[in-house]
PDB file of C-alpha atoms in Angstrom:
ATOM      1  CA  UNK A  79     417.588 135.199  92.581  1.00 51.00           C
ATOM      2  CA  UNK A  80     416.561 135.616  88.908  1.00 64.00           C
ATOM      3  CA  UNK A  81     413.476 133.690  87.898  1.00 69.00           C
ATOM      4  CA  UNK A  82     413.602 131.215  85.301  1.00 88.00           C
ATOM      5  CA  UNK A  83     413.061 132.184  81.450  1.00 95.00           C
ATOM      6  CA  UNK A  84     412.762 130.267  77.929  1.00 96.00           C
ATOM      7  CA  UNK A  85     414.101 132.645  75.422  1.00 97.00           C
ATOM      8  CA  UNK A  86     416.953 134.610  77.832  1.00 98.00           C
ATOM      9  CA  UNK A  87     419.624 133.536  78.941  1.00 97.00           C
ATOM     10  CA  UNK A  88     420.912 134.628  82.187  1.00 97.00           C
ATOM     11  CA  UNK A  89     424.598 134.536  83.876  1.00 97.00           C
ATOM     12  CA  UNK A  90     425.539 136.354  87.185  1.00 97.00           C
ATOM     13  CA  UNK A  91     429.446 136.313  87.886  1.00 97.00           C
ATOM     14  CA  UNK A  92     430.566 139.049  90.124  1.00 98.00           C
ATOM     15  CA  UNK A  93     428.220 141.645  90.197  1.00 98.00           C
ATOM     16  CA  UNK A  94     427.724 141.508  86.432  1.00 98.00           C
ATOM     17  CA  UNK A  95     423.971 139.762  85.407  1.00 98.00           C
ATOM     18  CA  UNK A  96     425.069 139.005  80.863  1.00 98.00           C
ATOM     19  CA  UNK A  97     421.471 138.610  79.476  1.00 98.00           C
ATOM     20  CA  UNK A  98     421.540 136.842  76.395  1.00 98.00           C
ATOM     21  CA  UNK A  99     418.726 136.852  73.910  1.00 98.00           C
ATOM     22  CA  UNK A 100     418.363 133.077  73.002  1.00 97.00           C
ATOM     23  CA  UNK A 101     416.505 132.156  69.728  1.00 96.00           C
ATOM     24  CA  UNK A 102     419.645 132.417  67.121  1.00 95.00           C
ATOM     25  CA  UNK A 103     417.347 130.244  65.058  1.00 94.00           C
ATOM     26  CA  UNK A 104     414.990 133.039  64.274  1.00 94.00           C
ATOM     27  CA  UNK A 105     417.616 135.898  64.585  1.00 95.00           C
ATOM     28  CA  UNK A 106     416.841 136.549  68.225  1.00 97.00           C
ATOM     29  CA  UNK A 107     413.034 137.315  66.871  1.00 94.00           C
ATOM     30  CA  UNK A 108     410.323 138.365  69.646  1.00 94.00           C
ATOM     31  CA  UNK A 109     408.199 136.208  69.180  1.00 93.00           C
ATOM     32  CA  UNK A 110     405.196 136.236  72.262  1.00 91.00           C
ATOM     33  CA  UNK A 111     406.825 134.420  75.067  1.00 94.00           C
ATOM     34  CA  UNK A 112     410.132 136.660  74.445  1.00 96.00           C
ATOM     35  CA  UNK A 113     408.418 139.583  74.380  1.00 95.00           C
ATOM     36  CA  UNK A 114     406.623 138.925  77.562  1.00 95.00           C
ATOM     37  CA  UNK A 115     410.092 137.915  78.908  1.00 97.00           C
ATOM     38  CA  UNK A 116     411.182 140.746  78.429  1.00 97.00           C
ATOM     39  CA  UNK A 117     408.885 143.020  80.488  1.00 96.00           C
ATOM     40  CA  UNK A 118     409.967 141.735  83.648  1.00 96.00           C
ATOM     41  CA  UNK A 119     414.151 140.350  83.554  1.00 98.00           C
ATOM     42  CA  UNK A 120     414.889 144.349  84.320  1.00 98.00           C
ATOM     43  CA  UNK A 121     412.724 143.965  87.611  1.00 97.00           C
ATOM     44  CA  UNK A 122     414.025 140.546  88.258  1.00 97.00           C
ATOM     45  CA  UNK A 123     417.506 141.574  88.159  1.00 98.00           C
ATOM     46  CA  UNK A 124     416.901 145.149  90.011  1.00 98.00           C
ATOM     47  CA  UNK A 125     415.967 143.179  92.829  1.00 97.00           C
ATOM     48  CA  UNK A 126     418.774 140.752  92.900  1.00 97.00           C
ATOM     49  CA  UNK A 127     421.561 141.674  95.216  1.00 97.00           C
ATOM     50  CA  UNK A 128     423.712 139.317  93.622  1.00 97.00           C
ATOM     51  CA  UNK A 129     423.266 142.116  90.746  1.00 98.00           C
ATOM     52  CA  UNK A 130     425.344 145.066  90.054  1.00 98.00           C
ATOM     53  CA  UNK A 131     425.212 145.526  86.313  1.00 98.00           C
ATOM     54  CA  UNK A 132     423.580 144.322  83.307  1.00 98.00           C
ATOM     55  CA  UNK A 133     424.838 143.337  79.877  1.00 98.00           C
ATOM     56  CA  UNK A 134     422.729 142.172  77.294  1.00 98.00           C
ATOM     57  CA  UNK A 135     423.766 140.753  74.100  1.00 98.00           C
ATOM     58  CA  UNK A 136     421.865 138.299  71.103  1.00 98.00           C
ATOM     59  CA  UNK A 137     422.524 134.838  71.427  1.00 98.00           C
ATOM     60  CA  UNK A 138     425.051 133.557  67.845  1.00 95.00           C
ATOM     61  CA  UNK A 139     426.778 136.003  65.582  1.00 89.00           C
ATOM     62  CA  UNK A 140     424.124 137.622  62.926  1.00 93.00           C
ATOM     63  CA  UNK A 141     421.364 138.993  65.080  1.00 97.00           C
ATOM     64  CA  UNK A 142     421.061 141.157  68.469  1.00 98.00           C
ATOM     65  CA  UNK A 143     417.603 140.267  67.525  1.00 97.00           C
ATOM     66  CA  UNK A 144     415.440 140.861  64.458  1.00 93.00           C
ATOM     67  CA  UNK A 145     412.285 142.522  65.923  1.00 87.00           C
ATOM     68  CA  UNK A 146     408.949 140.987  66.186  1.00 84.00           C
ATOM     69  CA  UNK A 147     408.328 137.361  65.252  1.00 80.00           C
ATOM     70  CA  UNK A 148     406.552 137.878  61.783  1.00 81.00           C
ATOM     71  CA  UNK A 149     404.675 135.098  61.820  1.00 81.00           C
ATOM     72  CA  UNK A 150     403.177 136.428  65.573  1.00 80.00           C
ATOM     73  CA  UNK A 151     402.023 139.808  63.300  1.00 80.00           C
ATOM     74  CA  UNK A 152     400.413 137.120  60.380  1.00 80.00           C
ATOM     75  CA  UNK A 153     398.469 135.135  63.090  1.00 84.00           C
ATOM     76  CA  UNK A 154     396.878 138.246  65.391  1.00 84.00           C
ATOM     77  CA  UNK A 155     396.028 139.822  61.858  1.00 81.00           C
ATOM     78  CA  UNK A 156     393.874 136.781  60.676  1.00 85.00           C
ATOM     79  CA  UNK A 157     391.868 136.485  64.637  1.00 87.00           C
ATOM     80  CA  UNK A 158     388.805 137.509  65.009  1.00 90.00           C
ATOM     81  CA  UNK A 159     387.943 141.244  65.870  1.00 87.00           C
ATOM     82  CA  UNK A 160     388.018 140.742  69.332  1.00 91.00           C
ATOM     83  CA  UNK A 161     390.596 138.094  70.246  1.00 92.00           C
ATOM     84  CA  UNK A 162     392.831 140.652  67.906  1.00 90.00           C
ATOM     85  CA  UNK A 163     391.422 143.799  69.839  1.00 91.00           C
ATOM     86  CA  UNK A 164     392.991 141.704  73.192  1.00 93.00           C
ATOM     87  CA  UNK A 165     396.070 140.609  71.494  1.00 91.00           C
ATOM     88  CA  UNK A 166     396.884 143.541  70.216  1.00 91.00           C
ATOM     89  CA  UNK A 167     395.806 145.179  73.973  1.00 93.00           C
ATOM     90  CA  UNK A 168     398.199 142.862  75.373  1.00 94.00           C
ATOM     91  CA  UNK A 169     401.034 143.631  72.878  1.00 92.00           C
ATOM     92  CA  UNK A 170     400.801 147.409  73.808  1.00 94.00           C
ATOM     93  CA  UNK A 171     400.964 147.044  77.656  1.00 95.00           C
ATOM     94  CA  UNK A 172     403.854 144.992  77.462  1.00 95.00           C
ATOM     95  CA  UNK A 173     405.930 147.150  74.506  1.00 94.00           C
ATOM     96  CA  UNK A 174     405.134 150.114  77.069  1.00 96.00           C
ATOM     97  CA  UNK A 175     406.369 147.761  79.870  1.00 96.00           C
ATOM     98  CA  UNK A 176     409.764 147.007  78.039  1.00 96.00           C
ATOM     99  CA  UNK A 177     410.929 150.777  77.857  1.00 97.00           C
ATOM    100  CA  UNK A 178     409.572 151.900  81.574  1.00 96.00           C
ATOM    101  CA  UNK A 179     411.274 148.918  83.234  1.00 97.00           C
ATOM    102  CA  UNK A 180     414.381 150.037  81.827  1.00 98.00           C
ATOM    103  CA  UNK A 181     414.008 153.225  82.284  1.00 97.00           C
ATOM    104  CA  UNK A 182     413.231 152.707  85.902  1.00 97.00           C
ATOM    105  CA  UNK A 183     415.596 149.462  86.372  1.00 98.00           C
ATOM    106  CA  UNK A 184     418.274 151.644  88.817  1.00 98.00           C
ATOM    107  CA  UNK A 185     421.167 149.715  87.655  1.00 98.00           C
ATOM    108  CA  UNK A 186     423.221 150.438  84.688  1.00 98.00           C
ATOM    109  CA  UNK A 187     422.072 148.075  81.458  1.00 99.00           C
ATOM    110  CA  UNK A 188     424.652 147.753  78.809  1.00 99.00           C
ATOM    111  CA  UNK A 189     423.775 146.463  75.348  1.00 98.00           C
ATOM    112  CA  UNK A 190     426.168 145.183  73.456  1.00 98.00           C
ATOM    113  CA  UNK A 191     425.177 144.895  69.839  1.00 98.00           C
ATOM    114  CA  UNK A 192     426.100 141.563  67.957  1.00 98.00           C
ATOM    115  CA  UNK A 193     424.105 141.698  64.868  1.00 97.00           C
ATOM    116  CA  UNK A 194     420.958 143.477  63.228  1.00 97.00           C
ATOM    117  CA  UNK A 195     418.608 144.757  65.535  1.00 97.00           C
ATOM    118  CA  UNK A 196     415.053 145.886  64.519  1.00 96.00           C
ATOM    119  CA  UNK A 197     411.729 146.164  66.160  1.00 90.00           C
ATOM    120  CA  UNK A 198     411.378 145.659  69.784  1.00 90.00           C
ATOM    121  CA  UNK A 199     415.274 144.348  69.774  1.00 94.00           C
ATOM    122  CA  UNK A 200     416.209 147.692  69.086  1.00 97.00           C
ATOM    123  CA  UNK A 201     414.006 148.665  71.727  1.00 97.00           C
ATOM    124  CA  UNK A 202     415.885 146.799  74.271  1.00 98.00           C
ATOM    125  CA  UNK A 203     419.493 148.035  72.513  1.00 98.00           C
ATOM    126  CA  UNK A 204     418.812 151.419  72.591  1.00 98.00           C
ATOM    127  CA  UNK A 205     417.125 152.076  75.632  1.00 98.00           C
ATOM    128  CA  UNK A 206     419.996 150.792  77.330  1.00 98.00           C
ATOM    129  CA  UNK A 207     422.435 153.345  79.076  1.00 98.00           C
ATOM    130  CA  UNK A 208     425.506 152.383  77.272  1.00 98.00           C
ATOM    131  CA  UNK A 209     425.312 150.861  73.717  1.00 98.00           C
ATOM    132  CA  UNK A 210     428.191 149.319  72.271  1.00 98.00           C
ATOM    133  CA  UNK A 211     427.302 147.927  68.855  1.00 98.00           C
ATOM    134  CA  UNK A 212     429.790 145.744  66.311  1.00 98.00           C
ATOM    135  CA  UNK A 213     430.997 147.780  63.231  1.00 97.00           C
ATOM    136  CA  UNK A 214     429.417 145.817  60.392  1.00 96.00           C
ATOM    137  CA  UNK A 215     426.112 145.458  62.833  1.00 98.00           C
ATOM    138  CA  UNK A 216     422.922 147.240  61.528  1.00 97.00           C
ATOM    139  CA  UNK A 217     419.904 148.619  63.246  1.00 97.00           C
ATOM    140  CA  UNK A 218     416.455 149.884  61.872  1.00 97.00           C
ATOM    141  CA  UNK A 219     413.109 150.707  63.614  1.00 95.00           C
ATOM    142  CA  UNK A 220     411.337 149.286  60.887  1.00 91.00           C
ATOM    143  CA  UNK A 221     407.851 150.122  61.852  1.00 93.00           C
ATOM    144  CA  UNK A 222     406.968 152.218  58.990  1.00 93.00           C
ATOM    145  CA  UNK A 223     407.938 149.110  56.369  1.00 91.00           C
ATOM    146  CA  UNK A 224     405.649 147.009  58.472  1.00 90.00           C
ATOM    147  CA  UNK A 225     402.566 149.412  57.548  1.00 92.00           C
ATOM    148  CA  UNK A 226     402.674 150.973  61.053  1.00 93.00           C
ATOM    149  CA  UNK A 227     403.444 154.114  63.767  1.00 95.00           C
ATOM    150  CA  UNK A 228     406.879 153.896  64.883  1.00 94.00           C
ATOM    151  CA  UNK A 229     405.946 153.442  68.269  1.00 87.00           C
ATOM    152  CA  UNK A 230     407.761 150.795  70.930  1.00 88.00           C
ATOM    153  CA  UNK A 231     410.668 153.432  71.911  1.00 94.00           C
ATOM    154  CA  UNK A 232     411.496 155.813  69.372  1.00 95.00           C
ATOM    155  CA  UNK A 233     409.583 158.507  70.158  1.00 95.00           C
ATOM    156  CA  UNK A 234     411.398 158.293  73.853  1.00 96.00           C
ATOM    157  CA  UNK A 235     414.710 158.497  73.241  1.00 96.00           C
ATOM    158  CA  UNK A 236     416.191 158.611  69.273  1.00 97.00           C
ATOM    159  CA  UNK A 237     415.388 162.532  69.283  1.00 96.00           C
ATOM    160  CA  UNK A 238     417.386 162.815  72.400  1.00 96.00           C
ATOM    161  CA  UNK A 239     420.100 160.715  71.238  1.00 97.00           C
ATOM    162  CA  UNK A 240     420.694 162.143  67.293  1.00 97.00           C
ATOM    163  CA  UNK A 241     418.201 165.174  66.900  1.00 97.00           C
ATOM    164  CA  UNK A 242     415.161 165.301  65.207  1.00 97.00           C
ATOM    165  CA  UNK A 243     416.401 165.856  61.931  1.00 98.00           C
ATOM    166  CA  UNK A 244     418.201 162.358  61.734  1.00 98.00           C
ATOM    167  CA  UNK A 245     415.480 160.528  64.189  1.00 98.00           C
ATOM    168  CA  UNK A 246     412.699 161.250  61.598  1.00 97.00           C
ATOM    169  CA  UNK A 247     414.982 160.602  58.477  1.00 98.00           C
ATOM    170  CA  UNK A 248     415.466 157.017  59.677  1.00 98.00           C
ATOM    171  CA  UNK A 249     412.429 156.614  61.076  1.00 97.00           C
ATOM    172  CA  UNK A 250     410.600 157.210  58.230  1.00 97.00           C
ATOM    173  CA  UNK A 251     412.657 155.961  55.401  1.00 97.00           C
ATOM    174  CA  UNK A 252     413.572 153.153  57.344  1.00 95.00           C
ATOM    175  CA  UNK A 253     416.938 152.732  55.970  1.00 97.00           C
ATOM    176  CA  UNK A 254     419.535 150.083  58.096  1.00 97.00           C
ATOM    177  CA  UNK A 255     422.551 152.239  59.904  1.00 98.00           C
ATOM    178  CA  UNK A 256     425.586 150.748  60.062  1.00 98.00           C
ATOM    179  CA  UNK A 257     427.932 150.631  63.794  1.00 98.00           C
ATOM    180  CA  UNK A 258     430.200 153.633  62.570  1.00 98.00           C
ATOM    181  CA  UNK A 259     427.348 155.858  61.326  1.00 98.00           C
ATOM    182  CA  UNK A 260     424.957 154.646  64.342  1.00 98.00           C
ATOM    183  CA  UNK A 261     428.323 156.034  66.258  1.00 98.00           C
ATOM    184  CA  UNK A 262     428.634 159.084  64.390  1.00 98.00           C
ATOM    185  CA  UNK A 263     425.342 160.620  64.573  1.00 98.00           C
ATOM    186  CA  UNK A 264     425.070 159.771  68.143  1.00 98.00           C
ATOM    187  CA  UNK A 265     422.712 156.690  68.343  1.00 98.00           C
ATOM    188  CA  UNK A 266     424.766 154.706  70.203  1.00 98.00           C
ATOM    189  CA  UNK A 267     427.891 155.048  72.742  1.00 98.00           C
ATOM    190  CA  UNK A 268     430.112 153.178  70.847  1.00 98.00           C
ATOM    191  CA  UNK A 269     431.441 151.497  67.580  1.00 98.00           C
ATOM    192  CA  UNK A 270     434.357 148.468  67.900  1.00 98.00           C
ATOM    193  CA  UNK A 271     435.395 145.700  65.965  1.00 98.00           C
ATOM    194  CA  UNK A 272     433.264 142.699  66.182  1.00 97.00           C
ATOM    195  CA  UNK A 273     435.960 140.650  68.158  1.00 97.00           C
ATOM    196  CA  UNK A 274     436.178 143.609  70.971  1.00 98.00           C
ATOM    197  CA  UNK A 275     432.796 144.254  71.332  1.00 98.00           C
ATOM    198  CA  UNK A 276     432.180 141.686  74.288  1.00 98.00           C
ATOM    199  CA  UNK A 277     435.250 142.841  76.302  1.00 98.00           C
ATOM    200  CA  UNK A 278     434.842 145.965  75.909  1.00 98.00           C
ATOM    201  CA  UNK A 279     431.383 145.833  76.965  1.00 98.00           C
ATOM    202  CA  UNK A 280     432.483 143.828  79.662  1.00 98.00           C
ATOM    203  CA  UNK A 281     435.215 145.623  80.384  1.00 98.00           C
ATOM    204  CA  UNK A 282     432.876 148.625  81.124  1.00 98.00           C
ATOM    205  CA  UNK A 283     430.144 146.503  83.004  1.00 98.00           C
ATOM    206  CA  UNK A 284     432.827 145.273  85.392  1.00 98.00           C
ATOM    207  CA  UNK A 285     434.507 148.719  85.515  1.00 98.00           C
ATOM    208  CA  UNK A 286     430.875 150.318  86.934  1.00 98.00           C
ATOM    209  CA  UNK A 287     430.502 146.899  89.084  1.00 98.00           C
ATOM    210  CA  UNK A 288     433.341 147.719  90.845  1.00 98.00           C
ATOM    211  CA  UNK A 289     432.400 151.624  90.758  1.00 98.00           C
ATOM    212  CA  UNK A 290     430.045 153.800  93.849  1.00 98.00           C
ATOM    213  CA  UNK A 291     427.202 152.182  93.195  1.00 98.00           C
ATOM    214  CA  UNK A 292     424.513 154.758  94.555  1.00 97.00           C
ATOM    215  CA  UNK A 293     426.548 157.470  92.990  1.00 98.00           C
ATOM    216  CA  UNK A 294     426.173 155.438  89.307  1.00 98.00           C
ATOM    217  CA  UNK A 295     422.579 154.805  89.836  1.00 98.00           C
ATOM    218  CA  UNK A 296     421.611 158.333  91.078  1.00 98.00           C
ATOM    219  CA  UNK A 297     423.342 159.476  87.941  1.00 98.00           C
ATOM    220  CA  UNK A 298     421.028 157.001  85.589  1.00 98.00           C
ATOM    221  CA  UNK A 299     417.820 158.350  87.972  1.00 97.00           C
ATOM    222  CA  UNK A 300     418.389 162.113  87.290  1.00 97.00           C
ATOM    223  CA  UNK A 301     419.737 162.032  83.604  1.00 97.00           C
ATOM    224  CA  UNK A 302     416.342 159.571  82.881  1.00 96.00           C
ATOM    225  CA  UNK A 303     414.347 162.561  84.394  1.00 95.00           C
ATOM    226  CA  UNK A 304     414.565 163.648  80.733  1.00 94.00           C
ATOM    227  CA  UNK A 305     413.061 160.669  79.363  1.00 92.00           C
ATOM    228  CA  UNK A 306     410.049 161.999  81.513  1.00 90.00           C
ATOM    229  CA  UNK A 307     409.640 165.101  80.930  1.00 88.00           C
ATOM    230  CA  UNK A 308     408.639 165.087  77.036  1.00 78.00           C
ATOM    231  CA  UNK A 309     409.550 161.813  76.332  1.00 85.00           C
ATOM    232  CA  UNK A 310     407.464 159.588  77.924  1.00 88.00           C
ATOM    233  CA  UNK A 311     404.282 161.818  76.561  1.00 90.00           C
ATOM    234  CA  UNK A 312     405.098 161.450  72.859  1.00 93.00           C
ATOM    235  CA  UNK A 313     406.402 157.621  73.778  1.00 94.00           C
ATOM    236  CA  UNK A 314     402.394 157.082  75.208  1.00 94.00           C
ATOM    237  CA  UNK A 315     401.374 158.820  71.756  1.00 94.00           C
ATOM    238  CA  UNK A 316     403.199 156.927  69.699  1.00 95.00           C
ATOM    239  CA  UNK A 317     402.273 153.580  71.398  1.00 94.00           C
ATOM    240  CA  UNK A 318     399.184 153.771  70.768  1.00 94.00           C
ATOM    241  CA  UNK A 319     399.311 155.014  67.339  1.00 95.00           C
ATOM    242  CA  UNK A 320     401.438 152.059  66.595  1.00 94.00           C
ATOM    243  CA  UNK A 321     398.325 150.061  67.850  1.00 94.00           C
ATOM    244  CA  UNK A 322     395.845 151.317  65.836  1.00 93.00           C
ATOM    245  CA  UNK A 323     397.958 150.631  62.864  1.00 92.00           C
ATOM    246  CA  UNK A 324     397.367 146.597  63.659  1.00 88.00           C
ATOM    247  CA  UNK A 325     394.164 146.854  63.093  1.00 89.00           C
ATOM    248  CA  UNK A 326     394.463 147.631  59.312  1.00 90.00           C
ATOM    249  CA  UNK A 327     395.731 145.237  57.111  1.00 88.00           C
ATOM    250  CA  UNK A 328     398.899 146.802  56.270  1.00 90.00           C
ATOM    251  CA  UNK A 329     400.871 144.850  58.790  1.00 86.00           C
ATOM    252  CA  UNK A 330     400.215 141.397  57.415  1.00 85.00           C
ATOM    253  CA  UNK A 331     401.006 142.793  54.346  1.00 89.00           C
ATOM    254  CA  UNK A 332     404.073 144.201  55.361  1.00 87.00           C
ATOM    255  CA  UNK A 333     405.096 140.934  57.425  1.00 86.00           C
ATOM    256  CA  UNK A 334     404.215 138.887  53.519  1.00 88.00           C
ATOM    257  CA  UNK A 335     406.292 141.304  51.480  1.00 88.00           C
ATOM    258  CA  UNK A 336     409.261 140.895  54.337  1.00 86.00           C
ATOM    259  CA  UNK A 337     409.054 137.092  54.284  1.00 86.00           C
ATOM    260  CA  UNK A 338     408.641 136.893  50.552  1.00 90.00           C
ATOM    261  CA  UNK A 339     411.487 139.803  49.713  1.00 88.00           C
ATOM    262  CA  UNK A 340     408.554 141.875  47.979  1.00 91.00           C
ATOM    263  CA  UNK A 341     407.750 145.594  47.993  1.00 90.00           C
ATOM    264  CA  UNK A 342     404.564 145.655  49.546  1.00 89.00           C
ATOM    265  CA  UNK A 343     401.305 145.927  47.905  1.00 90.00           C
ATOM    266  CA  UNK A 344     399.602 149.307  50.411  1.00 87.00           C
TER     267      UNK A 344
END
C-alpha cells in the first residue's frame, strides 16, 4: 500500500493510482516537505500491486503547481554558509531523485496539466510519459528569471522532446508556452479543452490499465534508454550548475522581484 503523505493526494481505483498535488493555496508550490514527497510516491506506487498506472494532476483549477516555494529560496539564502551549503546539498539530491524515480518508475505516469506549471512542477509534468495539458494552461522552466542554471530536468528531456533550437529559446528567455504551442512544438503529448482534460487523461490511464502490462512497461524501459545515454550526463551537469547558482545572491533576488512584480536588480 501507498504510504501516507501531507501535500499529495493519493486515490487507487482499478489499477489507476490519480496523484494529486495538494497545496491550491500556494498554486501547488514545492515548498520542502512537497518536494521531499515527491522523491519517493513513484517508488511507493511502483511497488504497489494494487497499481497499474499513474495520473497526476494539481489540486484546484489555476495551478499544476507553481515551482519552488519562494519563500523556501528567501530563507536558505539568508542561513548561514554552512546550514545553506547542506540545504542546498539536500535540495540537489532530491531534484536529481525526482527525475530518476520517474524515469525508472516501470509503470506508465500520466500528467495531466491543470494550470501553470514552473520549476520542479514542470519537472514532474514533463518527465511524465504522456502529458496532456489544458489549452489556456502555461508552463515555464523559469530558472534563468530566478538568477540560476536551468537544471532540475531540462537538460534530460526538453531537447529530446522539441529540439535544441526551441529547448534553449525557452529556456533562456523564459517566456510562458501556452497548451496549443506546448502541443505544437512537441513539448507535450497533448492539448484539450480544459473540461476534457481529466477524461481524457483518464480515459488513456484506464485504456493502458487494462492494456499488456509487461509489454507497456518494457516499451517505457527501452524508449527511457535514451534518457541515459546523453541525457542523464548533461541532466548531472546541469544539476549541479543549478546549485552553484544558490550560492550567489541572485536567487533571493530573483524570488523578491517575483513576489514584488519587479524586474530584478542582477
Amino acid at each position: 500500500m501507498v504510504g501516507s503523505y501531507q501535500h499529495l493526494r493519493i486515490e487507487v481505483n482499478d489499477g489507476i493510482a490519480l496523484v494529486t498535488i495538494n497545496r491550491p493555496g500556494v498554486y501547488n508550490a514545492t515548498n520542502d516537505a512537497l518536494h521531499a514527497e515527491l522523491t519517493r510516491v513513484w517508488g511507493d506506487l511502483d511497488r504497489d500491486p494494487a497499481v497499474r498506472v499513474i495520473v497526476v494532476t494539481g489540486a484546484g483549477d489555476r495551478a499544476f503547481s507553481a515551482g519552488g516555494d519562494l519563500n523556501d529560496i528567501e530563507a536558505r539564502a539568508a542561513l548561514p554558509a554552512e546550514e545553506r551549503f547542506e540545504a542546498v546539498v539536500r535540495v540537489m539530491k532530491e531534484a536529481e531523485a525526482i527525475v530518476y524515480e520517474m524515469v525508472n518508475c516501470e509503470k506508465v505516469i500520466i500528467s495531466a496539466i491543470n494550470g501553470v506549471a514552473v520549476g520542479a512542477g514542470l519537472a514532474v509534468a514533463l518527465m511524465a510519459d504522456i502529458s496532456i495539458i489544458a489549452e489556456e494552461a502555461r508552463l515555464t522552466d523559469g530558472h534563468a528569471r530566478l538568477g540560476v542554471a536551468a537544471g532540475d530536468h531540462a537538460a534530460i528531456i526538453w531537447p529530446l522532446l522539441c529540439g535544441m533550437a526551441k529547448a534553449k529559446y525557452y529556456l533562456l528567455t523564459c517566456e510562458f508556452i501556452e497548451g496549443r504551442e506546448a502541443e505544437r512544438i512537441g513539448l507535450v503529448s497533448r492539448c484539450v479543452p480544459r473540461a476534457e482534460l481529466m477524461p481524457t487523461a483518464l480515459g488513456i490511464a484506464r485504456q493502458l490499465a487494462d492494456g499488456p502490462q509487461h509489454a507497456l512497461r518494457f516499451t517505457k524501459k527501452a524508449l527511457n534508454q535514451w534518457l541515459r545515454l546523453g541525457g542523464i550526463t548533461a541532466f548531472d551537469y546541469s544539476l549541479a550548475l543549478e546549485m552553484l547558482g544558490f550560492f550567489s545572491a541572485a536567487p533571493a533576488e530573483g524570488a523578491r522581484a517575483i513576489q514584488e512584480k519587479r524586474a530584478p536588480k542582477w
